[in-house]
Amino acid sequence: MIRKINHVGIAVSNLDAAVKLYSEVLGLKVSGIETIEEQKVKSAMIPIGESKIELMESTDPEGPIGKFIAKRGEGIHHISLEADDIEKMLAKLSNAGIELIDKKPRIGAGGSKIAFVHPKGMRGVLLELTSKK
Ligand code: ZN
């Protein structure tokens, strides 16, 4: 079962400048900044109520966020939905003929399990599934 929107991921070209905008102008607080080597990204999580905004700067022009920005500029990159059981949800999507980027979950920000679903099957939206365990 999907529980909530965990976060909305936004690709930015300069993380410090983006963090400044969200904290100083919008008055939000960053809960943590971390570099996720595997995804070649430096990410800042900003909690807002039950959900978060994830600001992501690429650490490598050849990484997924680097390529995204080169092609489309800054903007919304993905929406992350929180599932109770990520494996079960992946199986459900796969059975429905939806193309998965990650057939098995991997470890994402904060040590959570994540898996990406291809935008082709999701009406043009890159979907990230996440679960705490
Ligand atoms: Zn994310």
XYZ file of N, CA and C and ligand atoms in Angstrom:
400
model
N 0.839 -1.203 0.000
C 0.000 0.000 0.000
C 0.877 1.259 0.000
N 0.457 2.259 -0.768
C 1.163 3.545 -0.779
C 0.606 4.395 0.359
N 1.486 4.966 1.154
C 1.069 5.718 2.333
C 0.999 7.228 2.150
N 1.994 7.762 1.453
C 2.037 9.227 1.307
C 3.076 9.615 0.264
N 3.088 10.891 -0.073
C 4.195 11.417 -0.871
C 5.336 11.605 0.111
N 6.409 10.831 -0.061
C 7.554 10.958 0.836
C 8.312 12.246 0.531
N 8.614 12.443 -0.747
C 9.259 13.701 -1.139
C 9.131 13.957 -2.632
N 9.408 15.208 -2.988
C 9.489 15.601 -4.388
C 10.947 15.965 -4.624
N 11.561 15.334 -5.629
C 12.971 15.572 -5.930
C 13.121 16.661 -6.977
N 13.951 17.654 -6.673
C 14.162 18.776 -7.584
C 15.641 18.848 -7.957
N 15.912 18.830 -9.253
C 17.293 18.929 -9.745
C 17.702 20.391 -9.763
N 18.833 20.685 -9.128
C 19.318 22.069 -9.094
C 20.779 22.102 -9.563
N 21.188 23.243 -10.101
C 22.575 23.323 -10.574
C 23.514 23.751 -9.452
N 22.973 24.411 -8.429
C 23.812 24.849 -7.313
C 23.065 24.609 -6.001
N 23.499 23.598 -5.273
C 22.786 23.194 -4.052
C 22.797 24.294 -2.982
N 23.937 24.942 -2.790
C 24.019 25.993 -1.768
C 23.021 27.115 -2.049
N 22.966 27.529 -3.311
C 22.042 28.605 -3.684
C 20.592 28.156 -3.511
N 20.305 26.902 -3.847
C 18.939 26.383 -3.721
C 18.548 26.259 -2.253
N 19.483 25.783 -1.425
C 19.224 25.644 0.010
C 18.947 27.020 0.617
N 19.714 28.014 0.188
C 19.542 29.381 0.660
C 18.135 29.894 0.320
N 17.707 29.610 -0.891
C 16.372 30.038 -1.337
C 15.285 29.417 -0.463
N 15.386 28.105 -0.256
C 14.348 27.411 0.514
C 14.391 27.759 1.996
N 15.597 28.016 2.535
C 15.684 28.318 3.963
C 15.473 29.803 4.241
N 16.181 30.658 3.538
C 16.099 32.091 3.859
C 14.839 32.743 3.321
N 14.414 32.348 2.136
C 13.238 32.999 1.550
C 11.952 32.295 1.980
N 11.935 30.974 1.903
C 10.703 30.255 2.259
C 10.638 29.922 3.757
N 11.749 30.072 4.462
C 11.757 29.837 5.906
C 11.719 28.377 6.306
N 12.181 27.493 5.439
C 12.185 26.050 5.749
C 13.551 25.634 6.278
N 13.581 24.480 6.961
C 14.846 24.014 7.547
C 15.321 22.743 6.869
N 16.593 22.710 6.544
C 17.198 21.510 5.959
C 17.439 20.507 7.082
N 16.994 19.253 6.868
C 17.192 18.244 7.925
C 18.501 17.498 7.753
N 19.043 17.484 6.552
C 20.314 16.795 6.344
C 20.796 16.933 4.914
N 22.115 17.026 4.785
C 22.717 17.059 3.451
C 23.628 15.856 3.352
N 23.501 15.089 2.274
C 24.413 13.961 2.116
C 24.755 13.736 0.645
N 25.929 13.144 0.446
C 26.349 12.797 -0.902
C 26.070 11.325 -1.099
N 25.332 11.008 -2.159
C 25.041 9.614 -2.473
C 25.883 9.256 -3.703
N 27.021 8.621 -3.418
C 28.012 8.307 -4.452
C 27.402 7.541 -5.619
N 26.613 6.542 -5.273
C 26.026 5.653 -6.270
C 25.200 6.418 -7.306
N 24.523 7.475 -6.841
C 23.675 8.245 -7.754
C 24.362 9.516 -8.244
N 25.628 9.697 -7.838
C 26.409 10.873 -8.212
C 25.645 12.164 -7.921
N 25.206 12.265 -6.675
C 24.374 13.391 -6.312
C 24.631 13.822 -4.868
N 24.521 15.139 -4.650
C 24.560 15.678 -3.300
C 23.141 16.167 -3.039
N 22.550 15.681 -1.959
C 21.138 15.944 -1.760
C 20.854 16.582 -0.405
N 19.937 17.544 -0.402
C 19.491 18.207 0.834
C 18.012 17.918 1.020
N 17.663 17.379 2.190
C 16.261 17.084 2.487
C 15.662 18.214 3.318
N 14.487 18.654 2.892
C 13.802 19.743 3.587
C 12.396 19.277 3.948
N 12.171 18.951 5.229
C 10.840 18.482 5.625
C 9.799 19.596 5.548
N 8.628 19.233 5.031
C 7.473 20.141 5.031
C 6.283 19.282 5.435
N 5.808 19.439 6.644
C 4.711 18.605 7.132
C 5.104 17.137 7.063
N 4.257 16.326 6.431
C 4.479 14.876 6.331
C 5.446 14.517 5.211
N 5.732 15.482 4.333
C 6.552 15.214 3.157
C 7.824 16.046 3.186
N 8.612 15.884 2.143
C 9.872 16.614 2.061
C 10.106 17.096 0.635
N 11.013 18.052 0.529
C 11.552 18.404 -0.779
C 12.996 17.955 -0.754
N 13.420 17.276 -1.819
C 14.814 16.845 -1.937
C 15.460 17.678 -3.032
N 16.409 18.513 -2.634
C 17.149 19.294 -3.627
C 18.383 18.490 -3.990
N 18.624 18.324 -5.276
C 19.725 17.470 -5.714
C 20.635 18.195 -6.697
N 21.922 18.198 -6.338
C 22.935 18.739 -7.252
C 23.815 17.589 -7.704
N 24.127 17.562 -8.974
C 24.970 16.482 -9.491
C 26.421 16.662 -9.063
N 27.089 15.556 -8.756
C 28.516 15.618 -8.438
C 29.345 15.212 -9.661
N 28.652 14.882 -10.756
C 29.321 14.407 -11.958
C 28.405 14.688 -13.171
N 28.941 15.407 -14.183
C 28.086 15.740 -15.339
C 27.510 14.494 -16.042
N 28.186 13.340 -15.841
C 27.710 12.099 -16.477
C 26.685 11.356 -15.608
N 26.450 11.856 -14.403
C 25.464 11.221 -13.524
C 24.049 11.540 -13.982
N 23.046 10.854 -13.419
C 21.656 11.046 -13.867
C 21.146 12.490 -13.711
N 21.530 13.169 -12.631
C 21.061 14.551 -12.436
C 21.821 15.509 -13.355
N 23.117 15.241 -13.547
C 23.911 16.034 -14.486
C 23.311 15.985 -15.879
N 22.950 14.784 -16.304
C 22.364 14.597 -17.644
C 20.979 15.251 -17.725
N 20.205 15.100 -16.656
C 18.855 15.680 -16.611
C 18.931 17.194 -16.800
N 19.842 17.844 -16.061
C 19.952 19.309 -16.129
C 20.472 19.751 -17.496
N 21.420 18.991 -18.057
C 21.944 19.340 -19.377
C 20.831 19.288 -20.423
N 19.921 18.350 -20.265
C 18.858 18.144 -21.250
C 17.646 19.053 -21.011
N 17.261 19.184 -19.754
C 15.995 19.864 -19.466
C 16.098 21.059 -18.545
N 17.276 21.311 -18.004
C 17.427 22.414 -17.056
C 16.969 22.016 -15.662
N 17.009 22.963 -14.742
C 16.584 22.680 -13.373
C 15.078 22.417 -13.351
N 14.651 21.669 -12.352
C 13.206 21.454 -12.217
C 12.887 20.172 -11.497
N 11.583 19.859 -11.456
C 11.142 18.641 -10.774
C 11.693 17.423 -11.507
N 12.359 16.564 -10.758
C 13.007 15.383 -11.334
C 12.216 14.116 -11.056
N 11.751 13.943 -9.830
C 10.968 12.749 -9.514
C 10.025 12.986 -8.342
N 9.045 12.111 -8.239
C 8.142 12.111 -7.087
C 8.344 10.790 -6.377
N 8.501 10.858 -5.070
C 8.758 9.654 -4.290
C 7.537 9.304 -3.443
N 7.022 8.104 -3.666
C 5.869 7.624 -2.907
C 6.330 6.578 -1.910
N 5.817 6.679 -0.700
C 6.223 5.748 0.350
C 5.282 4.545 0.405
N 5.878 3.374 0.276
C 5.109 2.125 0.307
C 5.442 1.353 1.582
N 4.480 0.577 2.070
C 4.745 -0.302 3.229
C 5.764 -1.357 2.835
N 5.517 -1.922 1.657
C 6.324 -3.051 1.205
C 6.760 -2.777 -0.234
N 7.987 -2.322 -0.373
C 8.484 -1.889 -1.682
C 8.580 -3.063 -2.669
N 8.988 -4.230 -2.179
C 9.107 -5.403 -3.068
C 7.739 -5.776 -3.644
N 6.737 -5.744 -2.796
C 5.380 -6.081 -3.217
C 4.878 -5.085 -4.269
N 5.171 -3.804 -4.055
C 4.727 -2.773 -4.992
C 5.447 -2.903 -6.325
N 6.740 -3.254 -6.294
C 7.494 -3.456 -7.535
C 6.914 -4.631 -8.318
N 6.559 -5.692 -7.598
C 5.974 -6.869 -8.248
C 4.627 -6.509 -8.878
N 3.852 -5.693 -8.188
C 2.543 -5.263 -8.673
C 2.680 -4.455 -9.976
N 3.629 -3.529 -9.981
C 3.868 -2.694 -11.163
C 4.364 -3.548 -12.325
N 5.295 -4.438 -12.016
C 5.853 -5.309 -13.035
C 4.771 -6.205 -13.652
N 3.912 -6.740 -12.801
C 2.805 -7.573 -13.280
C 1.829 -6.790 -14.146
N 1.750 -5.472 -13.914
C 0.867 -4.613 -14.709
C 1.547 -4.166 -16.005
N 2.778 -4.663 -16.243
C 3.484 -4.359 -17.485
C 4.206 -3.019 -17.456
N 4.389 -2.440 -16.280
C 5.083 -1.154 -16.144
C 6.591 -1.425 -16.070
N 7.338 -0.674 -16.894
C 8.791 -0.881 -16.929
C 9.464 -0.311 -15.669
N 10.270 -1.137 -15.029
C 10.984 -0.711 -13.827
C 12.430 -0.373 -14.174
N 12.966 0.650 -13.562
C 14.397 0.940 -13.704
C 15.156 0.041 -12.732
N 14.650 -0.066 -11.507
C 15.242 -0.952 -10.498
C 14.298 -2.116 -10.240
N 14.739 -3.292 -10.614
C 13.891 -4.466 -10.371
C 13.914 -4.858 -8.898
N 15.027 -4.473 -8.256
C 15.160 -4.705 -6.820
C 15.498 -3.386 -6.152
N 15.046 -3.176 -4.916
C 15.364 -1.918 -4.238
C 16.860 -1.756 -3.961
N 17.294 -0.510 -3.918
C 18.660 -0.219 -3.479
C 18.579 0.774 -2.325
N 19.732 1.114 -1.785
C 19.749 1.985 -0.605
C 19.870 3.438 -1.046
N 18.942 4.264 -0.571
C 18.929 5.681 -0.928
C 19.249 6.566 0.259
N 18.835 7.833 0.157
C 19.108 8.824 1.197
C 18.579 8.353 2.551
N 19.368 8.542 3.582
C 18.957 8.189 4.935
C 18.873 6.692 5.190
N 19.454 5.901 4.274
C 19.459 4.448 4.451
C 18.142 3.765 4.129
N 17.210 4.509 3.526
C 15.920 3.906 3.155
C 16.084 3.050 1.897
N 15.105 2.179 1.671
C 15.090 1.394 0.434
C 14.405 2.225 -0.638
N 15.009 2.276 -1.836
C 14.369 2.993 -2.936
C 14.422 2.183 -4.213
N 13.499 2.467 -5.124
C 13.526 1.860 -6.457
C 12.835 2.823 -7.416
N 13.405 2.982 -8.603
C 12.823 3.882 -9.597
C 12.001 3.114 -10.622
N 10.901 3.762 -11.027
C 10.004 3.210 -12.045
C 10.130 4.113 -13.269
N 10.254 3.518 -14.450
C 10.482 4.292 -15.671
C 9.318 5.240 -15.977
N 9.640 6.509 -16.358
C 8.564 7.470 -16.646
C 7.632 7.042 -17.782
N 8.143 6.191 -18.679
C 7.341 5.735 -19.828
C 5.997 5.173 -19.389
N 6.024 4.360 -18.332
C 4.800 3.722 -17.869
C 4.020 4.546 -16.858
N 4.592 5.710 -16.468
C 3.972 6.505 -15.392
C 3.549 7.887 -15.876
N 3.078 7.958 -17.116
C 2.582 9.222 -17.696
C 3.632 10.332 -17.638
N 4.872 9.930 -17.921
C 5.934 10.929 -18.031
C 6.574 11.348 -16.726
N 6.179 10.718 -15.624
C 6.744 11.091 -14.324
C 7.707 9.997 -13.842
N 8.922 10.403 -13.511
C 9.859 9.463 -12.903
C 9.407 9.232 -11.460
N 9.024 7.999 -11.192
C 8.498 7.663 -9.878
C 9.553 6.922 -9.078
N 9.723 7.345 -7.833
C 10.604 6.641 -6.912
C 9.704 6.036 -5.847
N 9.902 4.770 -5.602
C 9.201 4.148 -4.474
C 10.190 4.092 -3.326
N 9.700 4.301 -2.136
C 10.585 4.235 -0.987
C 9.882 3.507 0.155
N 10.670 2.873 0.982
C 10.120 2.309 2.212
C 11.205 2.335 3.263
N 10.789 2.376 4.509
C 11.757 2.516 5.606
C 12.553 1.244 5.815
N 11.907 0.085 5.525
C 12.610 -1.166 5.755
C 12.631 -2.027 4.501
Zn 14.277 10.937 -4.113
